[in-house]
């Protein structure tokens, strides 16, 4: 928004027109300088990630989101602060993963949301739309899932797509004493959640665990 002065009567009026490219260039400079001055500031990383997300540069946004998560939790050694990591961030991470063809991993990430249940239908639709073709490790992520409801949604999708092998492998991931529909131990839930974060970083940062 610019303030313009007419030469005729010096009357100030508001011109609601603006240049998106100019604003984008300014923000680009701001964020690049921020990364030079303080590359481990979680708020700058999150903001830069949101900027890349708005530009539909999903791979870059995904990297920046996970860097923000790493920084604010001191490499996952403490809880995520609410003012940096929230459900909006995890949903954007999911969208980035889906855009990059990693729909199975995106479904697993829904477990990191505070309110994951509303997200299950979105995961199921994404899996259906993929017809079982993904660019992620797919079945290798099944042991990371601790949400029984998510497993039921995913299993229903695989049955509809007649992907019986994937369905069997998914159900086999439940076949451990710590996992059952009535009592998932806190330790097993924590172990799978922690492993999910490590695998997510491994996938995004190309680190071999």
Short mmCIF file of C-alpha atoms in Angstrom, two decimals:
data_model
loop_
_atom_site.label_atom_id
_atom_site.label_comp_id
_atom_site.label_asym_id
_atom_site.label_seq_id
_atom_site.Cartn_x
_atom_site.Cartn_y
_atom_site.Cartn_z
CA UNK A 1 0.00 0.00 0.00
CA UNK A 2 1.38 3.39 -0.96
CA UNK A 3 0.54 6.92 0.19
CA UNK A 4 0.22 9.20 -2.85
CA UNK A 5 0.06 12.98 -3.03
CA UNK A 6 -1.76 14.57 -5.94
CA UNK A 7 0.14 17.52 -7.42
CA UNK A 8 -3.11 19.42 -7.89
CA UNK A 9 -4.27 19.87 -4.32
CA UNK A 10 -1.73 17.90 -2.26
CA UNK A 11 -4.56 15.69 -1.14
CA UNK A 12 -3.32 12.44 0.34
CA UNK A 13 -5.18 9.32 -0.64
CA UNK A 14 -4.58 5.64 -0.34
CA UNK A 15 -3.65 3.64 -3.39
CA UNK A 16 -4.55 0.03 -2.70
CA UNK A 17 -2.48 -1.29 -5.58
CA UNK A 18 0.81 -2.97 -4.73
CA UNK A 19 3.54 -4.90 -6.45
CA UNK A 20 3.70 -8.53 -5.36
CA UNK A 21 7.07 -9.04 -6.99
CA UNK A 22 8.51 -6.04 -5.14
CA UNK A 23 7.21 -7.26 -1.78
CA UNK A 24 8.47 -10.75 -2.53
CA UNK A 25 11.93 -9.43 -3.37
CA UNK A 26 12.01 -7.40 -0.16
CA UNK A 27 11.02 -10.39 1.95
CA UNK A 28 13.61 -12.51 0.17
CA UNK A 29 16.33 -10.04 1.15
CA UNK A 30 15.05 -9.82 4.73
CA UNK A 31 15.03 -13.59 5.22
CA UNK A 32 18.37 -14.16 3.52
CA UNK A 33 19.98 -11.56 5.78
CA UNK A 34 18.26 -13.09 8.80
CA UNK A 35 19.75 -16.48 7.95
CA UNK A 36 23.20 -14.90 7.73
CA UNK A 37 22.91 -12.97 10.99
CA UNK A 38 21.11 -15.59 13.07
CA UNK A 39 20.61 -18.91 11.26
CA UNK A 40 19.48 -20.73 14.41
CA UNK A 41 16.62 -18.43 15.33
CA UNK A 42 13.51 -20.63 15.35
CA UNK A 43 11.13 -17.75 14.68
CA UNK A 44 13.05 -16.60 11.61
CA UNK A 45 13.25 -20.19 10.35
CA UNK A 46 9.51 -20.68 10.81
CA UNK A 47 8.73 -17.38 9.08
CA UNK A 48 11.09 -18.16 6.20
CA UNK A 49 9.46 -21.58 5.86
CA UNK A 50 6.01 -19.98 5.69
CA UNK A 51 7.31 -17.65 2.98
CA UNK A 52 8.66 -20.57 0.94
CA UNK A 53 5.38 -22.43 1.50
CA UNK A 54 3.44 -19.46 0.12
CA UNK A 55 5.75 -19.53 -2.92
CA UNK A 56 4.92 -23.23 -3.34
CA UNK A 57 8.58 -24.15 -2.94
CA UNK A 58 7.63 -27.18 -0.89
CA UNK A 59 11.04 -28.86 -0.65
CA UNK A 60 12.66 -25.68 0.69
CA UNK A 61 9.76 -25.04 3.06
CA UNK A 62 9.96 -28.59 4.38
CA UNK A 63 13.66 -28.23 5.17
CA UNK A 64 13.14 -24.92 6.95
CA UNK A 65 10.20 -26.22 8.99
CA UNK A 66 12.25 -29.15 10.26
CA UNK A 67 15.21 -26.88 10.99
CA UNK A 68 12.89 -24.75 13.11
CA UNK A 69 11.73 -27.88 14.97
CA UNK A 70 15.31 -28.97 15.59
CA UNK A 71 16.43 -25.56 16.82
CA UNK A 72 13.56 -24.85 19.20
CA UNK A 73 13.76 -28.32 20.77
CA UNK A 74 17.57 -28.43 20.92
CA UNK A 75 17.70 -31.43 18.59
CA UNK A 76 14.60 -33.07 20.08
CA UNK A 77 15.99 -33.13 23.62
CA UNK A 78 13.12 -31.01 24.99
CA UNK A 79 9.48 -30.37 24.24
CA UNK A 80 8.44 -28.19 21.33
CA UNK A 81 7.45 -24.66 22.43
CA UNK A 82 3.87 -23.81 21.50
CA UNK A 83 4.85 -20.45 20.01
CA UNK A 84 6.98 -22.13 17.34
CA UNK A 85 5.58 -25.61 16.73
CA UNK A 86 1.82 -26.02 16.47
CA UNK A 87 -0.74 -27.97 14.48
CA UNK A 88 -0.56 -25.42 11.66
CA UNK A 89 3.13 -26.20 11.21
CA UNK A 90 2.57 -29.97 11.14
CA UNK A 91 -0.29 -29.57 8.65
CA UNK A 92 1.96 -27.53 6.38
CA UNK A 93 4.66 -30.18 6.69
CA UNK A 94 2.05 -32.74 5.66
CA UNK A 95 1.04 -30.67 2.64
CA UNK A 96 4.68 -30.34 1.60
CA UNK A 97 5.20 -34.08 1.91
CA UNK A 98 2.09 -34.79 -0.18
CA UNK A 99 3.21 -32.35 -2.87
CA UNK A 100 6.51 -34.23 -2.98
CA UNK A 101 4.74 -37.57 -3.31
CA UNK A 102 5.41 -38.80 0.23
CA UNK A 103 1.81 -39.43 1.25
CA UNK A 104 2.53 -42.32 3.62
CA UNK A 105 4.99 -40.27 5.63
CA UNK A 106 2.51 -37.39 5.60
CA UNK A 107 -0.11 -39.69 7.12
CA UNK A 108 2.31 -40.77 9.85
CA UNK A 109 3.10 -37.13 10.66
CA UNK A 110 -0.55 -36.56 11.58
CA UNK A 111 0.24 -38.31 14.88
CA UNK A 112 2.30 -35.28 15.87
CA UNK A 113 -0.77 -33.04 15.80
CA UNK A 114 -2.50 -32.24 19.06
CA UNK A 115 -5.83 -32.95 17.36
CA UNK A 116 -5.02 -35.67 14.82
CA UNK A 117 -8.49 -37.14 14.38
CA UNK A 118 -9.79 -34.43 12.05
CA UNK A 119 -6.81 -35.14 9.80
CA UNK A 120 -7.48 -38.82 9.16
CA UNK A 121 -9.99 -38.25 6.34
CA UNK A 122 -7.49 -36.00 4.56
CA UNK A 123 -4.84 -38.70 4.88
CA UNK A 124 -7.21 -41.35 3.56
CA UNK A 125 -8.16 -39.22 0.55
CA UNK A 126 -4.50 -38.52 -0.25
CA UNK A 127 -3.70 -42.23 -0.10
CA UNK A 128 -6.68 -43.04 -2.33
CA UNK A 129 -5.69 -40.40 -4.86
CA UNK A 130 -2.15 -41.80 -4.98
CA UNK A 131 -3.49 -45.27 -5.92
CA UNK A 132 -0.74 -46.69 -3.74
CA UNK A 133 2.06 -45.09 -5.77
CA UNK A 134 4.32 -43.04 -3.50
CA UNK A 135 7.84 -41.66 -3.52
CA UNK A 136 8.48 -42.57 0.10
CA UNK A 137 9.41 -45.82 1.82
CA UNK A 138 5.71 -46.58 2.41
CA UNK A 139 5.60 -49.90 4.31
CA UNK A 140 8.83 -49.07 6.14
CA UNK A 141 6.90 -46.36 8.01
CA UNK A 142 4.21 -48.69 9.34
CA UNK A 143 6.13 -49.53 12.57
CA UNK A 144 6.17 -45.79 13.33
CA UNK A 145 2.38 -45.57 13.57
CA UNK A 146 0.86 -45.73 17.05
CA UNK A 147 -2.59 -44.31 16.32
CA UNK A 148 -5.13 -47.12 16.04
CA UNK A 149 -7.65 -44.86 14.28
CA UNK A 150 -5.08 -43.87 11.67
CA UNK A 151 -4.23 -47.52 11.08
CA UNK A 152 -7.91 -48.33 10.54
CA UNK A 153 -8.29 -45.53 8.00
CA UNK A 154 -5.14 -46.56 6.14
CA UNK A 155 -6.10 -50.23 6.16
CA UNK A 156 -9.51 -49.37 4.71
CA UNK A 157 -7.81 -47.48 1.88
CA UNK A 158 -5.44 -50.34 1.09
CA UNK A 159 -8.34 -52.79 1.03
CA UNK A 160 -10.26 -50.57 -1.39
CA UNK A 161 -7.18 -50.34 -3.63
CA UNK A 162 -6.70 -54.12 -3.30
CA UNK A 163 -3.22 -53.61 -1.92
CA UNK A 164 -3.49 -56.64 0.33
CA UNK A 165 0.23 -56.95 0.97
CA UNK A 166 0.39 -53.41 2.33
CA UNK A 167 -2.72 -54.06 4.38
CA UNK A 168 -1.18 -57.16 5.94
CA UNK A 169 2.09 -55.39 6.70
CA UNK A 170 0.20 -52.51 8.30
CA UNK A 171 -1.76 -54.84 10.55
CA UNK A 172 1.39 -56.79 11.40
CA UNK A 173 2.88 -53.58 12.77
CA UNK A 174 0.30 -53.90 15.54
CA UNK A 175 1.39 -57.43 16.38
CA UNK A 176 3.56 -56.49 19.34
CA UNK A 177 2.60 -56.83 23.01
CA UNK A 178 2.85 -53.07 23.54
CA UNK A 179 0.27 -52.30 20.84
CA UNK A 180 -3.39 -53.18 21.13
CA UNK A 181 -6.65 -51.36 20.61
CA UNK A 182 -7.35 -51.03 24.33
CA UNK A 183 -4.02 -50.13 25.88
CA UNK A 184 -1.05 -48.68 24.02
CA UNK A 185 1.74 -48.24 26.51
CA UNK A 186 3.10 -44.74 26.95
CA UNK A 187 6.63 -46.01 26.39
CA UNK A 188 5.74 -47.57 23.03
CA UNK A 189 3.89 -44.45 21.91
CA UNK A 190 6.87 -42.30 22.88
CA UNK A 191 9.33 -44.67 21.19
CA UNK A 192 7.43 -44.66 17.91
CA UNK A 193 6.93 -40.90 18.01
CA UNK A 194 10.62 -40.28 18.65
CA UNK A 195 11.59 -42.65 15.86
CA UNK A 196 9.17 -40.87 13.51
CA UNK A 197 10.91 -37.53 14.10
CA UNK A 198 14.31 -39.09 13.40
CA UNK A 199 13.07 -40.74 10.21
CA UNK A 200 11.45 -37.48 9.13
CA UNK A 201 14.76 -35.65 9.54
CA UNK A 202 16.59 -38.46 7.78
CA UNK A 203 14.23 -38.21 4.82
CA UNK A 204 14.33 -34.42 4.57
CA UNK A 205 18.03 -33.85 5.29
CA UNK A 206 19.16 -37.00 3.42
CA UNK A 207 20.84 -38.47 6.49
CA UNK A 208 21.39 -42.21 6.73
CA UNK A 209 20.50 -43.56 10.17
#
